[in-house]
Coordinates of N, CA and C in Angstrom, one line a residue:
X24 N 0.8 -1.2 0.0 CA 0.0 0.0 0.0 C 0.9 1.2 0.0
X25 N 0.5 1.8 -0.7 CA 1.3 3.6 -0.9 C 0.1 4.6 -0.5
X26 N 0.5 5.5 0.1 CA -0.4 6.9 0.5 C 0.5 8.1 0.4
X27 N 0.1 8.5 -0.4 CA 0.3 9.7 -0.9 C -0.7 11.0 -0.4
X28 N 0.4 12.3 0.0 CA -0.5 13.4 0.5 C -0.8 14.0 -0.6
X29 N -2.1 14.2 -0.9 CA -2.2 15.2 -1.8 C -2.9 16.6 -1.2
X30 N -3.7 16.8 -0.4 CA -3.6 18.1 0.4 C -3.8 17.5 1.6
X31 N -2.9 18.5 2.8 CA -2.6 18.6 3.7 C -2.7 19.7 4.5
X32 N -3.6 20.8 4.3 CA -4.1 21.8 5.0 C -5.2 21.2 5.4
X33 N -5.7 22.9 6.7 CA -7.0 22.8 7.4 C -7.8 23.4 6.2
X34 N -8.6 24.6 7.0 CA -10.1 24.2 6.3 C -9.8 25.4 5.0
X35 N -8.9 25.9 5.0 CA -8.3 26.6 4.0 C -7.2 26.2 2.9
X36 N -6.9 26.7 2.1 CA -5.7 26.4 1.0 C -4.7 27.1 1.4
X37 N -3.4 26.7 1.5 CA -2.1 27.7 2.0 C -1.5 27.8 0.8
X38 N -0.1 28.6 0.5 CA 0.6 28.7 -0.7 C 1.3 27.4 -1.1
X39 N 1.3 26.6 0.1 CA 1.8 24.9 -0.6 C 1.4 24.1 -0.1
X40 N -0.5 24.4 0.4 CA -1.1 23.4 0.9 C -2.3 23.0 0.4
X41 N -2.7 22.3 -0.3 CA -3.6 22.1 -0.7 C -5.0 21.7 0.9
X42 N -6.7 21.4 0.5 CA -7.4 21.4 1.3 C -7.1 19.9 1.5
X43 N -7.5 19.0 2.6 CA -7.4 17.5 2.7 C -7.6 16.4 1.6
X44 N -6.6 15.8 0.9 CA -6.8 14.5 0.4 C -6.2 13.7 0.0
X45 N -6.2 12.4 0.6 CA -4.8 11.3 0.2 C -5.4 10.4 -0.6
X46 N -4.3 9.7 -1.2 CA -4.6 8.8 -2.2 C -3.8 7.6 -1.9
X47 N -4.9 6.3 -2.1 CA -4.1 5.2 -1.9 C -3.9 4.5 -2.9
X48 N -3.2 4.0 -3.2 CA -2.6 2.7 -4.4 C -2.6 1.5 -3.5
X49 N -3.1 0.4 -4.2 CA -3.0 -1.4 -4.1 C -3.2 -1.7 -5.5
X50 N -2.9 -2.5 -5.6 CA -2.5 -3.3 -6.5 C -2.7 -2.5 -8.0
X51 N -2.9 -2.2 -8.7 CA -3.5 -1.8 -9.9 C -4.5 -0.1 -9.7
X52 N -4.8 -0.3 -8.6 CA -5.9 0.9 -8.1 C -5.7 1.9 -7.6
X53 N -6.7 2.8 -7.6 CA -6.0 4.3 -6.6 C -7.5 4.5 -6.1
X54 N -7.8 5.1 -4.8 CA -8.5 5.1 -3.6 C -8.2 6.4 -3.5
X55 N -9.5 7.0 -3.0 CA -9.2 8.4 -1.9 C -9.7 8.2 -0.9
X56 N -9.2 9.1 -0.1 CA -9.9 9.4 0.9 C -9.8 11.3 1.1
X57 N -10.9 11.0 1.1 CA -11.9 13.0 0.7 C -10.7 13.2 -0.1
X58 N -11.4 14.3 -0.6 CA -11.1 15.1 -2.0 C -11.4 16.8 -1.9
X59 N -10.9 17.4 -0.9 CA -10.7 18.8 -0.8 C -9.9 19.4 -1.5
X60 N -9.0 18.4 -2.3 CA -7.5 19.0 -2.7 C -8.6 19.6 -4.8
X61 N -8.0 20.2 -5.4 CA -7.7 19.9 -6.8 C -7.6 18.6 -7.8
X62 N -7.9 17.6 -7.2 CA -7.7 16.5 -7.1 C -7.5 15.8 -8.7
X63 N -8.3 16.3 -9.9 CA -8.3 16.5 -11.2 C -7.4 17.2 -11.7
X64 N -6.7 18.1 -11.0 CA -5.1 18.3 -11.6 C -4.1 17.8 -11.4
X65 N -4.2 17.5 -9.9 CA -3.1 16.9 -9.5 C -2.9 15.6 -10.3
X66 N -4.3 15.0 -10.5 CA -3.7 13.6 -11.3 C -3.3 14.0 -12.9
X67 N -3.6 15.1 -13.3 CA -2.8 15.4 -14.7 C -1.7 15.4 -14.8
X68 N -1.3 16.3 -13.9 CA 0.6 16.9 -13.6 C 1.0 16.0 -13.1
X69 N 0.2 14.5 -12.5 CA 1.1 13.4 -12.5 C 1.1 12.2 -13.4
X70 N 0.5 12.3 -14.2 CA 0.3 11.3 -14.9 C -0.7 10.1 -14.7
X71 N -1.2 10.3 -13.7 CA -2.0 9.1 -13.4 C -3.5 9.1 -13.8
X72 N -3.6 8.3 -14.5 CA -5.6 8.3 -15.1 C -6.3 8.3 -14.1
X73 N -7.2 9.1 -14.6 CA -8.1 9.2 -13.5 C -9.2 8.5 -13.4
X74 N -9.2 7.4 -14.3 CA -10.1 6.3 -14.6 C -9.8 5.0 -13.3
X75 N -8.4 5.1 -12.8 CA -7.5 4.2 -12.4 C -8.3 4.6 -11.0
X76 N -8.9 5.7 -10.6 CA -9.5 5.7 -9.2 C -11.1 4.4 -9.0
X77 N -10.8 3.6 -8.1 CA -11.8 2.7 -7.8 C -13.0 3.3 -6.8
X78 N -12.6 4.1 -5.9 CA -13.8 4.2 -4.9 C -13.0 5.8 -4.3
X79 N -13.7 6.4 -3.7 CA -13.7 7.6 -3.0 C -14.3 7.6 -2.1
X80 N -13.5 7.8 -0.7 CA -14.5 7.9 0.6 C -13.7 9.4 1.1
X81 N -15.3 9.7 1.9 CA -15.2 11.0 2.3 C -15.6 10.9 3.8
X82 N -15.1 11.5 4.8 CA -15.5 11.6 5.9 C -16.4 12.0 6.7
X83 N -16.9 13.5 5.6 CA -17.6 14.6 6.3 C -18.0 15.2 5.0
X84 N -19.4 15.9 5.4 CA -19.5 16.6 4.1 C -18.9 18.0 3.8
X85 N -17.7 18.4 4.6 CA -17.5 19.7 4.6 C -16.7 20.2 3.4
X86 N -16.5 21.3 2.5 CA -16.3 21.6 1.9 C -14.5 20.9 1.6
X87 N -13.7 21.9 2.6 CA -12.5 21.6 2.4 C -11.9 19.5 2.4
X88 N -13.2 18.8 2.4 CA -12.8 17.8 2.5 C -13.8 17.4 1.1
X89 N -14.4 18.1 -0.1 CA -15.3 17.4 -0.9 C -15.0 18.2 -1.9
X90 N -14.6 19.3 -1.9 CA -15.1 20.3 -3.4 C -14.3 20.0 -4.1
X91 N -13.3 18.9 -4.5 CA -12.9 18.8 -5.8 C -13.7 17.6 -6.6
X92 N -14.9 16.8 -5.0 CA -15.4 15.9 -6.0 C -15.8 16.3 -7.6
X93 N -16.7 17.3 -7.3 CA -17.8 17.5 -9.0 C -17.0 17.6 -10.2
X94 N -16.2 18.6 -9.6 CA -15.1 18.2 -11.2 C -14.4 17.4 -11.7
X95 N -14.0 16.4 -10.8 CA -13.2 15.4 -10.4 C -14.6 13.8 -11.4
X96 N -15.7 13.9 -11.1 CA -16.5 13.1 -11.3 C -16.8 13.6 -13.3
X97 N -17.3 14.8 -12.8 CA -17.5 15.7 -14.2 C -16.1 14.8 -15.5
X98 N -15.1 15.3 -15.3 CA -14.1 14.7 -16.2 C -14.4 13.0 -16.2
X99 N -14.5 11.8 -15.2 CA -14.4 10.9 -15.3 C -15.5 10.2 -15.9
X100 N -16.9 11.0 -15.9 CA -18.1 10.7 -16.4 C -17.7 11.2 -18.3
X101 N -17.2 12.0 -18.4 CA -17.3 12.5 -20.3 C -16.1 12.0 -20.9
X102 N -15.5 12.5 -20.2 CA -14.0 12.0 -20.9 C -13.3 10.5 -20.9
X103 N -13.7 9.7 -19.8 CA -12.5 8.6 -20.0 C -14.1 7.7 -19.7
X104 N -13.8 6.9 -20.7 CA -14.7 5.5 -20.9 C -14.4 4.4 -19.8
X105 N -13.8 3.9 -18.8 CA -13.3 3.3 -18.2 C -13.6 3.2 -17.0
X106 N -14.4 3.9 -16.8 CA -14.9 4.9 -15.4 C -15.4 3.5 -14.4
X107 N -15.3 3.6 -13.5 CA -15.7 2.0 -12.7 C -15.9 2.5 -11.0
X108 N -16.4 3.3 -10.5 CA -16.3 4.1 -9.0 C -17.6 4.3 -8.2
X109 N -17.1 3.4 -7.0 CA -17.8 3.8 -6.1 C -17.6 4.9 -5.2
X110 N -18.5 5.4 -5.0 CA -18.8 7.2 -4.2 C -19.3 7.5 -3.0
X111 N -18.4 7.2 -1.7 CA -19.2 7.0 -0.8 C -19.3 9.0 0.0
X112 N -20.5 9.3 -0.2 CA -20.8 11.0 0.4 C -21.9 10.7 1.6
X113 N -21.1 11.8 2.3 CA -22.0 11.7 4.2 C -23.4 11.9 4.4
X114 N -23.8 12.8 3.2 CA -25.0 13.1 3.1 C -25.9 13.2 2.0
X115 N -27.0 12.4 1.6 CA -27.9 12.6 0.4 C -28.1 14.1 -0.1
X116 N -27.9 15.2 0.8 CA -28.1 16.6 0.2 C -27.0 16.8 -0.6
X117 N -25.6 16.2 -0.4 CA -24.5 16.8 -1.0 C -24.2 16.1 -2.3
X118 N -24.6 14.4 -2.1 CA -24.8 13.9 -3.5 C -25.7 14.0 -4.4
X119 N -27.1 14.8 -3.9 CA -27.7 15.8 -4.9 C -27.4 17.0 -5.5
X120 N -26.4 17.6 -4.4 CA -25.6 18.5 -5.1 C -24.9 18.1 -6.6
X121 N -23.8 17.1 -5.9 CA -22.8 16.9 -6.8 C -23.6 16.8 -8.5
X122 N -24.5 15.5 -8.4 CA -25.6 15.2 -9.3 C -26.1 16.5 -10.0
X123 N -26.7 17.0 -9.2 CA -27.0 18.8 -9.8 C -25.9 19.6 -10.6
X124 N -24.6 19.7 -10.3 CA -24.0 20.4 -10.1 C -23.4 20.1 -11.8
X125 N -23.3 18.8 -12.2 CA -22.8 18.4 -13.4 C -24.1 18.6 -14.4
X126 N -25.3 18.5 -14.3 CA -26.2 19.2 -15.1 C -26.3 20.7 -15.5
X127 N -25.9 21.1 -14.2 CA -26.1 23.2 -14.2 C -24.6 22.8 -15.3
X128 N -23.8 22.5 -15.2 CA -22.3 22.9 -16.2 C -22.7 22.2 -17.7
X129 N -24.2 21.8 -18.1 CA -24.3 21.7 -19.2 C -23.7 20.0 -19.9
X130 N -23.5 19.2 -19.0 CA -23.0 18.1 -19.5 C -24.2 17.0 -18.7
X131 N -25.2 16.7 -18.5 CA -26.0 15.8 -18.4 C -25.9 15.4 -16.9
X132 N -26.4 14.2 -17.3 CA -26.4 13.2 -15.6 C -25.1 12.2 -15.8
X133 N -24.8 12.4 -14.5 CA -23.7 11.1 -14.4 C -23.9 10.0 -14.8
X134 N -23.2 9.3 -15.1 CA -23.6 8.1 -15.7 C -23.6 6.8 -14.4
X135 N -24.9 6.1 -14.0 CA -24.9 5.1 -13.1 C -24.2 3.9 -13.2
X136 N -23.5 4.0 -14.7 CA -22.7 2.3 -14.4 C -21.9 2.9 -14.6
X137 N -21.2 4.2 -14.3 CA -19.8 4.6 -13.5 C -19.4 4.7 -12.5
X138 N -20.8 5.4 -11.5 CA -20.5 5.9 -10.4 C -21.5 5.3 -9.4
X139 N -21.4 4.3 -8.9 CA -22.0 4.1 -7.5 C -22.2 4.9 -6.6
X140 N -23.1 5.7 -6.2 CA -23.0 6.9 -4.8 C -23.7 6.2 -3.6
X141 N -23.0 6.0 -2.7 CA -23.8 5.5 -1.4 C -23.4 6.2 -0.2
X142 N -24.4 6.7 0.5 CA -24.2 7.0 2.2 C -23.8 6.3 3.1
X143 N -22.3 6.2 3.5 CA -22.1 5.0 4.5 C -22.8 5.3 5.7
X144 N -22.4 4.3 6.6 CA -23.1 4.2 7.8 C -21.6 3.5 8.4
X145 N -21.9 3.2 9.9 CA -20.6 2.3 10.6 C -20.8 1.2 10.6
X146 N -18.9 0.7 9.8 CA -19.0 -0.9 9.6 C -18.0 -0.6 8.3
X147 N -18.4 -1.9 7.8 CA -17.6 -2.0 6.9 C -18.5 -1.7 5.4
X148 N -17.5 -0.7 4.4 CA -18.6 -0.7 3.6 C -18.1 -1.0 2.0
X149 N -16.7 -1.3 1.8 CA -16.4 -1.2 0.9 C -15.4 -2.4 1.2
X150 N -15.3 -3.5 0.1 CA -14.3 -4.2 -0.1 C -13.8 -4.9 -1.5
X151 N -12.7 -5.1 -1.6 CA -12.7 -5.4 -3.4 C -11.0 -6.3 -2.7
X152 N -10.5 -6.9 -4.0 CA -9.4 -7.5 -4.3 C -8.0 -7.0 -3.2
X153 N -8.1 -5.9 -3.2 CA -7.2 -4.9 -2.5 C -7.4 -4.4 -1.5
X154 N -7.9 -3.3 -1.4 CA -8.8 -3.4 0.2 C -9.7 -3.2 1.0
X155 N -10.0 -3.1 2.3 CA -11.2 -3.2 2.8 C -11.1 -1.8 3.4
X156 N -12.6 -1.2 3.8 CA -12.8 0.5 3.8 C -14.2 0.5 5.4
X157 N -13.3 0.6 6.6 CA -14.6 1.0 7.4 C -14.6 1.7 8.0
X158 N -16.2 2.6 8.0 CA -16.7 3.9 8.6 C -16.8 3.7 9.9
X159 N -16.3 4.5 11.0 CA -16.0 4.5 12.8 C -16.6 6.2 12.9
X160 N -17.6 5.8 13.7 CA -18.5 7.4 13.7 C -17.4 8.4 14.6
X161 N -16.9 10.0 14.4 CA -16.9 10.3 15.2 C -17.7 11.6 15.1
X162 N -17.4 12.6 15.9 CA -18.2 13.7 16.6 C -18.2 15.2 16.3
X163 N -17.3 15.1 14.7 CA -16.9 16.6 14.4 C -18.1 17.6 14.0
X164 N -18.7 16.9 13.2 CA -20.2 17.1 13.1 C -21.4 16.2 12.7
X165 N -22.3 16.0 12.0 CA -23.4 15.1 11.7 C -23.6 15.1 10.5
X166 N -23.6 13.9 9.9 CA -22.2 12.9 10.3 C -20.9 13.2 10.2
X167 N -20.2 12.2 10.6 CA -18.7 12.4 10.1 C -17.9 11.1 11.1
X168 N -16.8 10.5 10.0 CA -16.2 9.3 10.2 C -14.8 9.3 10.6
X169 N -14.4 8.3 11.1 CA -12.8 8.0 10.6 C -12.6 7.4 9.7
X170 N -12.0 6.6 8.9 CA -11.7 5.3 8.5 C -10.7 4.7 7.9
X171 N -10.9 3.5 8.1 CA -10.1 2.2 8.6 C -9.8 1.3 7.2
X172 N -9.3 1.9 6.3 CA -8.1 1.4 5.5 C -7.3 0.0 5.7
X173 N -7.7 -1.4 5.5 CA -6.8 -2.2 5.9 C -6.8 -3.4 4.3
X174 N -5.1 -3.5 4.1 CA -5.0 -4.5 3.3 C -4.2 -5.6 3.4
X175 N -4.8 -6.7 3.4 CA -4.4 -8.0 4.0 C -4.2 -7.3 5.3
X176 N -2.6 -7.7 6.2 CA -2.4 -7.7 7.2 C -2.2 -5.9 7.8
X177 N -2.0 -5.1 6.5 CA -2.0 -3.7 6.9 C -2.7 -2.9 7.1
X178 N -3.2 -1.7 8.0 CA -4.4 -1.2 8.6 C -3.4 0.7 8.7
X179 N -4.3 1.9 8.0 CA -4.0 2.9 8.5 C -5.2 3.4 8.7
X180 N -5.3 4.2 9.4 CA -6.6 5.2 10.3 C -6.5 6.5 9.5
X181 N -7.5 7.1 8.6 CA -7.7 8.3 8.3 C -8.6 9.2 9.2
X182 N -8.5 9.7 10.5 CA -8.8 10.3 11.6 C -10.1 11.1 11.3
X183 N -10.0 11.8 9.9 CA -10.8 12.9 9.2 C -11.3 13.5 10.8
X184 N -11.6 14.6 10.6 CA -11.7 15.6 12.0 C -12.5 15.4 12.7
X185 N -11.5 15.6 13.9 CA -12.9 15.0 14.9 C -13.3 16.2 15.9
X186 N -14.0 16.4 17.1 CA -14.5 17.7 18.0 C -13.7 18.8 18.5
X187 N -13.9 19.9 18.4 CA -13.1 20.7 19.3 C -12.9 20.9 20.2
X188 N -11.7 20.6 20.3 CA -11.0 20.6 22.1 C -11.0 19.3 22.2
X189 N -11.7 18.2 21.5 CA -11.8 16.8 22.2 C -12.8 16.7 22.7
X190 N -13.5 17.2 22.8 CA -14.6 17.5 24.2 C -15.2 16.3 24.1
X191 N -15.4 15.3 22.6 CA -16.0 14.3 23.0 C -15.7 12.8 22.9
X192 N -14.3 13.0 23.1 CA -13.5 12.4 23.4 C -13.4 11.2 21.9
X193 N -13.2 12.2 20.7 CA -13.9 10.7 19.8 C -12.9 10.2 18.9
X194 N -11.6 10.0 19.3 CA -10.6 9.4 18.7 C -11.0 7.5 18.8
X195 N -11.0 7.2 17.7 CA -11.5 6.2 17.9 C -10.6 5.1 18.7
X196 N -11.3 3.7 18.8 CA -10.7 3.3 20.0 C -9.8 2.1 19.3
X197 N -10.2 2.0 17.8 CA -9.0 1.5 17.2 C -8.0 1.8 16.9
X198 N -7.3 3.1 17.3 CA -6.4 4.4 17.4 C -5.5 3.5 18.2
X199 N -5.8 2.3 19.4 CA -5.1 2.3 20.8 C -4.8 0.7 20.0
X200 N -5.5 0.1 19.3 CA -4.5 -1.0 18.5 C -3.5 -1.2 17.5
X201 N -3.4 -1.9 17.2 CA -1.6 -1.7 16.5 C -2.1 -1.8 15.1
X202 N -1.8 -0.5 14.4 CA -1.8 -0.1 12.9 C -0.3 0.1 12.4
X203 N -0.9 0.6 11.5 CA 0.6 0.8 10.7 C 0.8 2.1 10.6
X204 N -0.2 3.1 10.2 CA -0.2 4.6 10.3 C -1.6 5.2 10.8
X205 N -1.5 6.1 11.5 CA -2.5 6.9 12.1 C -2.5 8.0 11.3
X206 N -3.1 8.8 10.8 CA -3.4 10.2 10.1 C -4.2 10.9 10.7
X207 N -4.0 11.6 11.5 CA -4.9 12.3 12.5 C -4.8 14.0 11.8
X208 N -5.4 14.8 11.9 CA -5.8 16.3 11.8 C -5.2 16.9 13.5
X209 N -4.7 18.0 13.2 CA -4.8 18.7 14.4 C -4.5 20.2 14.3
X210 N -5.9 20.5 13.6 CA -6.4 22.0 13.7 C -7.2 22.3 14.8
X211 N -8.1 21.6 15.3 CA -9.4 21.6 16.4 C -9.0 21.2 17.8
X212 N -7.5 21.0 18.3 CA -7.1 20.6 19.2 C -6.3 21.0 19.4
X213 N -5.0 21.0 20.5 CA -3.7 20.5 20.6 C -3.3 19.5 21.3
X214 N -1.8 19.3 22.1 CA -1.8 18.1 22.2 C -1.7 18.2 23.4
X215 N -2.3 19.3 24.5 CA -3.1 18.8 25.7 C -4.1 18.0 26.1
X216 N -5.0 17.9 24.2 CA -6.2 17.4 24.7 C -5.7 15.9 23.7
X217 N -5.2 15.9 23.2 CA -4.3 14.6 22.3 C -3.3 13.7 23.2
X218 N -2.8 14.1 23.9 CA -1.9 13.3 24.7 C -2.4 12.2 25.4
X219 N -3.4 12.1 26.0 CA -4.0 11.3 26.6 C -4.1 9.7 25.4
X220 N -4.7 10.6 24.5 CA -5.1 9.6 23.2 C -3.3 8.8 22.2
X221 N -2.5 9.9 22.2 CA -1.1 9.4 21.8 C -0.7 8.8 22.6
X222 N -0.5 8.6 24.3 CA 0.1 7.7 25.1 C -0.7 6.1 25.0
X223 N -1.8 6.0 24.4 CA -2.0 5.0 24.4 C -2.3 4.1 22.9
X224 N -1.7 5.2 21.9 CA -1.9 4.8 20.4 C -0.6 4.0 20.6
X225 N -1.5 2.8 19.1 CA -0.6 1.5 19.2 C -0.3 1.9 17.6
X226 N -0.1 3.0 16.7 CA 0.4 2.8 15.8 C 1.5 3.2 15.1
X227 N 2.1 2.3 14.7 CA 3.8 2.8 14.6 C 3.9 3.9 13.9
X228 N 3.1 4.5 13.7 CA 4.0 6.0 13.4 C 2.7 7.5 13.0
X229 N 2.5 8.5 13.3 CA 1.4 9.3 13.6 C 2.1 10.4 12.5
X230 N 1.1 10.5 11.7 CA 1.0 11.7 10.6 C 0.0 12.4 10.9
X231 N 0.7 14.2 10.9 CA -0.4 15.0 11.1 C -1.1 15.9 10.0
X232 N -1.8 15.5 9.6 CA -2.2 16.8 8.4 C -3.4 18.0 9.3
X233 N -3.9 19.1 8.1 CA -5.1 19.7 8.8 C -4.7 20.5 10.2
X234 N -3.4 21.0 10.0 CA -2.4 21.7 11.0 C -2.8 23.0 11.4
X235 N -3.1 23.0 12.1 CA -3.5 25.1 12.6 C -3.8 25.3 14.3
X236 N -2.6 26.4 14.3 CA -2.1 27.6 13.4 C -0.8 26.7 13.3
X237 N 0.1 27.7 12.2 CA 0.9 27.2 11.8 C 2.1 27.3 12.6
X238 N 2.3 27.3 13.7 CA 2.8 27.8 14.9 C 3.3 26.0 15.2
X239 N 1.9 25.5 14.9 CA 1.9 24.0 15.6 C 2.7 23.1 14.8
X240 N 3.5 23.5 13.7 CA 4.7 22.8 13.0 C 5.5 22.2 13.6
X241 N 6.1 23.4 14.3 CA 7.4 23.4 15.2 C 7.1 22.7 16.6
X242 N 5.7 22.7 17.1 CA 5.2 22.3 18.3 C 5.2 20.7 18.0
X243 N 5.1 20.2 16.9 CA 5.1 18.9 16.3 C 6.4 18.1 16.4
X244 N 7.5 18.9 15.4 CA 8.5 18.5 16.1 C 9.4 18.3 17.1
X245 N 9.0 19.3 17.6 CA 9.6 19.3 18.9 C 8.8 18.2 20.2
X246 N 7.6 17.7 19.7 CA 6.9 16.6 20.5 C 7.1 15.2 20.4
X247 N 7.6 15.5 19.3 CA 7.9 14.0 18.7 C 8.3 13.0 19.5
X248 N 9.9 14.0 20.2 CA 10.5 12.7 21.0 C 10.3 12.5 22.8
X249 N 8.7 12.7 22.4 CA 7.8 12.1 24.2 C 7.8 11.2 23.8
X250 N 7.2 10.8 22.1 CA 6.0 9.0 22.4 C 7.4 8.2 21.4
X251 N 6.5 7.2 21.9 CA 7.8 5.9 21.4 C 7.3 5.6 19.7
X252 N 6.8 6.4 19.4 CA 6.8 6.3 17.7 C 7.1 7.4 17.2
X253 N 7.5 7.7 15.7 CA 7.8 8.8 15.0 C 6.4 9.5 14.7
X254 N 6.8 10.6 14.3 CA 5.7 11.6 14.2 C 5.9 12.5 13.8
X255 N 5.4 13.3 12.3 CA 5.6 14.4 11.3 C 4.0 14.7 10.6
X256 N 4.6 15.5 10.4 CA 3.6 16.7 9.7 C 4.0 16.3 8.1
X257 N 3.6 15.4 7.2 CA 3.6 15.5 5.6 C 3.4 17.0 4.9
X258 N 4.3 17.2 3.7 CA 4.4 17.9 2.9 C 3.1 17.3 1.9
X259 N 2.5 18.4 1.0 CA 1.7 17.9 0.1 C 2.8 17.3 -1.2
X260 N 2.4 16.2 -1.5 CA 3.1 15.1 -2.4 C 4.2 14.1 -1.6
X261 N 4.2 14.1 -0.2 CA 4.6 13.1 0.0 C 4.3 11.9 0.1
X262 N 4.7 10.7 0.1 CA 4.5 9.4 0.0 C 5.0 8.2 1.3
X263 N 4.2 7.6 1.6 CA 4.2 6.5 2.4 C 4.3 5.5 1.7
X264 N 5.1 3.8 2.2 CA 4.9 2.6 1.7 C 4.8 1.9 3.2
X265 N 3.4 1.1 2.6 CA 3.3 0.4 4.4 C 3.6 -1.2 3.8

C-alpha cells in the first residue's frame, strides 16, 4: 500500500497546501480518501488516469474535504470510458448537489454504471481485491467518520476531523490497537487534549495533516520525541509505503 498526501491543510488552502486528500494505491488501483485537494489536476501533472480511481470515501461533508469531488467526477463521467467508481458522500443533500452540479455545467447526468453513490453508515462498507474500507462514527459534526483502510495484514486510520477541544473524546478506540499509520488532523485541538489519546496509540507512526495555526509545526516536532513512535507533519506530495 502507498499513501500519498495530496492536500494537507485545514479548512483553507495555503501557498503549498492544498485542502485534505490522500490517495491510496493497491495493487492496480487508486483510492481516496476526501477530496478537498484539486484532485483533477493533481492527477494530470502526474500522470496518473483518473479512470485508475476505484472508490472515493469521504469523511464529512465539509467543503474543504469534498469540493474537488464535482469536477473530479465531471471529467471521469465524459471524458474517460473506463470509469468504474464507487462514491461514498456523508449526506444525500450533497450527492444531490454533486448530481446537480454536473447538469447546471451543461454536461447531463452522471452516468450510473460509473459511479456508484452510497451514504455510508458504521462498519464496513467497501471491499474489493485490495482493500477493505470501514466507517467509525466520530463527533466533528453530523455525520462524520474515521476510516479504517486495511489491506491483508495492513491497517492505517484516516482520523478525518474530529470535536473541538476533544470535548468528546472521539478518537476512535482503534487508534489504541496496533496499525501501521495513524493520520490524524490537528487543527481543532492541541496536544493537551491529544496526549491522553497518543500515550495510548498503538500505531507505529502518527502523521499530522489539517495543521493550525501554523505555529503547531514546530510544536510537532519538537513533541515527537515524548512517544515511542515517530511523528511528522507530511508535505503535500509526500509518500508512504506500508
Amino acid at each position: 500500500m502507498k499513501i500519498t498526501f495530496l492536500g494537507t491543510s485545514h479548512g483553507v488552502p495555503r501557498a503549498s497546501r492544498y485542502c485534505s486528500s490522500f490517495m491510496i494505491e493497491s495493487g492496480d488501483s487508486v483510492y481516496l480518501v476526501d477530496a478537498g485537494a484539486p484532485v483533477t489536476d493533481i492527477f494530470q501533472t502526474s500522470g496518473r488516469p483518473l479512470d485508475s480511481i476505484r472508490a472515493i470515501f469521504t469523511s464529512h461533508a465539509h467543503c474543504d474535504h469534498t469540493a474537488g469531488i464535482p469536477f473530479l467526477l465531471n471529467r471521469m463521467n465524459w471524458y474517460l470510458y473506463r470509469t468504474n467508481c464507487d462514491v461514498f458522500i456523508t449526506t444525500e443533500e450533497l450527492i444531490d448537489v454533486i448530481k446537480a452540479t454536473n447538469v447546471a455545467w451543461g454536461d447531463g447526468e452522471l452516468n450510473p454504471n460509473k459511479f456508484r453513490f452510497h451514504v455510508p453508515t458504521e462498519g464496513v462498507v467497501f471491499e474489493d481485491e485490495n482493500i477493505k474500507a470501514e466507517y467509525i462514527k466520530t463527533m466533528h459534526t453530523e455525520p462524520s467518520y474515521a476510516i479504517l483502510i486495511t489491506e491483508g495484514e495492513k491497517r492505517v486510520l484516516f482520523g478525518g476531523d474530529f470535536s473541538q477541544d476533544l470535548k468528546h473524546n472521539d478518537v476512535p478506540a482503534v487508534a489504541y490497537e496496533e496499525l501501521d499509520a495513524f493520520v490524524c488532523e490537528m487543527g481543532h485541538f492541541g496536544f493537551d487534549e491529544l496526549d491522553p489519546h497518543l500515550r495510548k496509540c498503538g500505531a507505529k507512526q502518527v502523521l499530522f495533516t489539517h495543521v493550525y495555526p501554523d505555529g503547531r509545526f514546530d510544536e510537532i516536532r519538537r513533541m515527537s520525541e515524548r512517544y515511542p513512535f515517530p511523528m511528522r507533519a507530511p508535505d503535500d506530495g509526500d509518500s508512504i509505503e506500508i
